[in-house]
């Protein structure tokens, strides 16, 4: 069975994509969860769809089109969430929908049928070309280096932004940089689970890891492991039952989240007795 | 003449046209221990935020260490109200205290052995040695409060700003926190915001009542001490009070 899977090049690529994307996902997902910016991250992901549409319309690799677009979305949403006079969720919700709308219009303008539109929305890890694997790896390296260099600053703004500001940190700039890293992670995840479901894989592994860890680094390592576990399990199950891979990965993660919550409740109950 | 650390002259702050602080004139000199009391909404926290450079003032002038507020982060230790962050955050006491070294470090610089030594020293001062690896979510209210004070001390400040350090702590813990602060006043200039009027009188060198406007008064150590004495039982864990 396993040999059969590995004999197929697309399965090898899929497995590599799942493992490589888990690195970015686990590290950045940790910040998303502890800083409670899930909704903001969802906004960045969905706004980025405009970039995919634009890339498709201009005839470049949509993954390349999505990088500048999602970075712009991250900066815009970050600025809005810090400075806007309108309510933050309204501002993000607006950008969220506008980004999607731009994507839909761009794809509609291009003559002919867009066969892989669906795969950007819901992921199709089985069609990852080798060139995308290199890009995912580069983005992983970039994310790891920035997080390593700025670990104490990111810890400070995640824990207590006001204290970070009092300590002389440029908190707004750091926050925007963090959102940009989230945007890049979204780019990495698009192939695996697609834009619509990115947010689940960004938050679920980290949320489970948080229950078990005493430090941010520990939480990151655990979320990477969980994320890889869910992706590989989902991939295997989708191969077994011949169903959509991205959706299966999300279902595996969701089920694990449910189990973790039940386990937490049971352990609280047992300790109380 | 002792060096002046905080100078406020006719300092006013308003939020959307509503005066929160009005015409505050006072100074804090080296070695002072100023107790700021007043009702909720009286502007105590706002004043601290102005001194930290987190809030802009609308009129008058304010200097901290001779410069604009927020320009000397390495010289100020800040102990915020502990209600404003997530207690589920995965961070140990040691890493929390280490965060106090942030103001001494540049961007990209990593914590080194000196930072760790200073953090350990602050952990000893606050008596948290046995809890260094503990996750902050597993600390009691008083322990967490001491950890926040340790974080401020780790940065080797000259001025310590404390915002309600005894809010929602049981009375026994309050006295240990105040004992700790009393030790610190020997070597630090302190501004303490609180509504524990009875407790602070015996510790502070200056009292100010803040209710939009500011009124300075002399501390009243005698009545303060008596008011403190009354509720503490004789066999208390702190017989020297």
Short mmCIF file of C-alpha atoms in Angstrom, two decimals, chain B residues 15-205:
data_model
loop_
_atom_site.label_atom_id
_atom_site.label_comp_id
_atom_site.label_asym_id
_atom_site.label_seq_id
_atom_site.Cartn_x
_atom_site.Cartn_y
_atom_site.Cartn_z
CA UNK B 15 -10.80 62.04 25.42
CA UNK B 16 -13.22 63.33 22.77
CA UNK B 17 -13.68 66.61 24.58
CA UNK B 18 -14.19 65.08 28.02
CA UNK B 19 -11.54 66.13 30.53
CA UNK B 20 -10.01 63.08 32.17
CA UNK B 21 -7.13 64.92 33.81
CA UNK B 22 -7.30 68.66 34.44
CA UNK B 23 -4.43 70.95 35.30
CA UNK B 24 -2.15 68.55 37.19
CA UNK B 25 0.98 70.15 38.62
CA UNK B 26 3.32 67.98 40.62
CA UNK B 27 6.80 66.57 40.63
CA UNK B 28 8.40 63.34 41.74
CA UNK B 29 12.02 63.46 42.89
CA UNK B 30 14.60 60.74 43.18
CA UNK B 31 13.78 58.47 46.12
CA UNK B 32 10.18 59.59 46.39
CA UNK B 33 7.37 57.14 46.90
CA UNK B 34 4.20 58.73 45.58
CA UNK B 35 0.89 57.06 46.32
CA UNK B 36 -1.86 57.99 43.89
CA UNK B 37 -5.33 57.33 45.22
CA UNK B 38 -8.74 58.24 43.95
CA UNK B 39 -12.02 56.79 42.72
CA UNK B 40 -12.38 54.54 39.69
CA UNK B 41 -12.52 56.69 36.59
CA UNK B 42 -10.56 59.39 38.40
CA UNK B 43 -7.77 59.18 35.83
CA UNK B 44 -5.12 57.25 37.78
CA UNK B 45 -4.36 54.77 35.04
CA UNK B 46 -4.54 57.51 32.42
CA UNK B 47 -1.88 59.45 34.29
CA UNK B 48 0.40 56.40 34.32
CA UNK B 49 -0.22 55.90 30.62
CA UNK B 50 0.74 59.51 29.95
CA UNK B 51 3.94 59.07 31.95
CA UNK B 52 4.73 55.96 29.90
CA UNK B 53 4.11 57.72 26.61
CA UNK B 54 1.12 55.52 25.76
CA UNK B 55 -1.34 58.41 25.89
CA UNK B 56 -0.92 61.95 24.57
CA UNK B 57 -1.69 64.90 26.78
CA UNK B 58 -3.75 67.75 25.39
CA UNK B 59 -2.39 70.69 27.37
CA UNK B 60 0.37 71.58 29.80
CA UNK B 61 3.73 69.88 29.94
CA UNK B 62 5.16 66.64 31.23
CA UNK B 63 8.74 65.43 31.37
CA UNK B 64 10.13 62.12 32.57
CA UNK B 65 13.86 61.95 33.21
CA UNK B 66 14.04 65.40 31.64
CA UNK B 67 12.63 64.25 28.31
CA UNK B 68 9.35 63.44 26.67
CA UNK B 69 7.44 60.48 28.11
CA UNK B 70 8.24 57.22 26.36
CA UNK B 71 11.80 58.26 25.48
CA UNK B 72 13.57 56.50 28.33
CA UNK B 73 12.10 52.99 28.40
CA UNK B 74 15.27 51.45 29.88
CA UNK B 75 14.94 53.51 33.06
CA UNK B 76 11.30 52.77 33.85
CA UNK B 77 9.80 49.60 35.25
CA UNK B 78 6.09 49.21 34.66
CA UNK B 79 3.77 46.85 36.51
CA UNK B 80 0.43 46.87 34.71
CA UNK B 81 -2.88 45.72 36.15
CA UNK B 82 -2.68 42.00 35.73
CA UNK B 83 -6.17 41.70 34.30
CA UNK B 84 -5.20 42.74 30.82
CA UNK B 85 -3.53 39.69 29.38
CA UNK B 86 -4.35 36.08 28.68
CA UNK B 87 -3.56 33.81 31.61
CA UNK B 88 -3.70 30.80 29.30
CA UNK B 89 -0.68 32.11 27.39
CA UNK B 90 2.02 29.43 27.23
CA UNK B 91 4.85 31.20 29.04
CA UNK B 92 6.85 30.29 32.13
CA UNK B 93 7.62 32.65 34.99
CA UNK B 94 11.27 32.81 33.87
CA UNK B 95 10.38 33.84 30.31
CA UNK B 96 7.87 36.38 31.60
CA UNK B 97 10.50 37.96 33.84
CA UNK B 98 13.07 37.86 31.04
CA UNK B 99 10.70 40.05 29.04
CA UNK B 100 11.65 42.82 31.45
CA UNK B 101 15.07 42.93 29.74
CA UNK B 102 13.45 43.94 26.47
CA UNK B 103 14.06 47.63 27.00
CA UNK B 104 17.80 46.98 27.35
CA UNK B 105 18.10 45.06 24.08
CA UNK B 106 18.20 46.08 20.45
CA UNK B 107 16.08 44.58 17.71
CA UNK B 108 17.35 41.08 16.73
CA UNK B 109 19.59 40.89 19.81
CA UNK B 110 19.07 37.72 21.81
CA UNK B 111 18.95 37.44 25.59
CA UNK B 112 22.38 36.53 26.99
CA UNK B 113 23.74 35.30 30.31
CA UNK B 114 23.64 38.80 31.79
CA UNK B 115 19.93 39.09 31.00
CA UNK B 116 19.31 35.68 32.52
CA UNK B 117 21.29 36.62 35.63
CA UNK B 118 19.28 39.83 36.07
CA UNK B 119 16.04 37.92 35.59
CA UNK B 120 17.09 35.33 38.20
CA UNK B 121 18.03 38.13 40.59
CA UNK B 122 14.60 39.71 40.19
CA UNK B 123 12.99 36.30 40.71
CA UNK B 124 14.93 35.97 44.00
CA UNK B 125 13.98 39.47 45.15
CA UNK B 126 10.32 38.63 44.68
CA UNK B 127 10.67 35.18 46.23
CA UNK B 128 9.59 33.16 43.22
CA UNK B 129 12.62 30.82 43.03
CA UNK B 130 10.56 27.68 43.33
CA UNK B 131 8.14 28.73 40.61
CA UNK B 132 10.49 29.71 37.77
CA UNK B 133 9.43 26.90 35.43
CA UNK B 134 5.76 27.18 36.33
CA UNK B 135 3.36 28.26 33.59
CA UNK B 136 1.80 31.61 34.52
CA UNK B 137 -1.69 30.14 34.24
CA UNK B 138 -0.86 27.92 37.22
CA UNK B 139 0.12 30.79 39.55
CA UNK B 140 -2.10 32.27 42.22
CA UNK B 141 -3.08 35.91 41.94
CA UNK B 142 -0.41 37.03 44.40
CA UNK B 143 2.32 34.96 42.74
CA UNK B 144 1.43 36.35 39.33
CA UNK B 145 1.54 39.86 40.75
CA UNK B 146 5.02 39.23 42.14
CA UNK B 147 6.09 37.83 38.77
CA UNK B 148 4.95 41.07 37.12
CA UNK B 149 6.95 43.06 39.65
CA UNK B 150 9.94 40.79 38.96
CA UNK B 151 9.58 41.51 35.25
CA UNK B 152 9.72 45.25 35.95
CA UNK B 153 12.75 44.81 38.23
CA UNK B 154 14.67 42.68 35.73
CA UNK B 155 15.07 45.77 33.57
CA UNK B 156 17.01 47.49 36.40
CA UNK B 157 14.74 50.53 36.45
CA UNK B 158 15.27 53.75 38.37
CA UNK B 159 11.57 54.55 38.39
CA UNK B 160 8.88 51.99 39.14
CA UNK B 161 5.27 52.59 38.11
CA UNK B 162 2.74 50.24 39.71
CA UNK B 163 -0.90 50.13 38.67
CA UNK B 164 -3.19 48.59 41.31
CA UNK B 165 -0.71 45.89 42.34
CA UNK B 166 -3.07 44.53 44.96
CA UNK B 167 -6.35 44.55 43.05
CA UNK B 168 -8.22 41.27 43.50
CA UNK B 169 -5.66 39.72 45.84
CA UNK B 170 -6.62 38.40 49.26
CA UNK B 171 -5.61 40.58 52.26
CA UNK B 172 -2.76 38.31 53.41
CA UNK B 173 -1.15 38.47 49.99
CA UNK B 174 -1.60 42.25 49.92
CA UNK B 175 0.72 42.67 52.87
CA UNK B 176 3.45 40.54 51.27
CA UNK B 177 3.19 42.62 48.11
CA UNK B 178 3.47 45.81 50.17
CA UNK B 179 6.38 44.38 52.16
CA UNK B 180 8.11 43.74 48.87
CA UNK B 181 7.39 47.26 47.68
CA UNK B 182 8.68 48.66 50.96
CA UNK B 183 12.02 46.90 50.36
CA UNK B 184 12.15 48.35 46.89
CA UNK B 185 11.57 51.91 47.99
CA UNK B 186 15.05 51.94 49.51
CA UNK B 187 16.59 51.86 46.05
CA UNK B 188 13.89 53.03 43.65
CA UNK B 189 11.63 55.95 42.96
CA UNK B 190 8.08 54.64 43.00
CA UNK B 191 4.69 55.84 41.81
CA UNK B 192 1.93 53.56 43.04
CA UNK B 193 -1.68 53.73 41.91
CA UNK B 194 -4.16 52.12 44.25
CA UNK B 195 -7.47 52.42 45.98
CA UNK B 196 -6.16 50.79 49.16
CA UNK B 197 -6.05 54.10 51.04
CA UNK B 198 -5.61 52.46 54.40
CA UNK B 199 -2.63 50.39 53.32
CA UNK B 200 -0.48 52.90 51.53
CA UNK B 201 -0.30 55.61 54.17
CA UNK B 202 2.43 53.92 56.15
CA UNK B 203 4.67 53.28 53.18
CA UNK B 204 4.57 56.35 50.97
CA UNK B 205 6.38 59.66 51.28
#
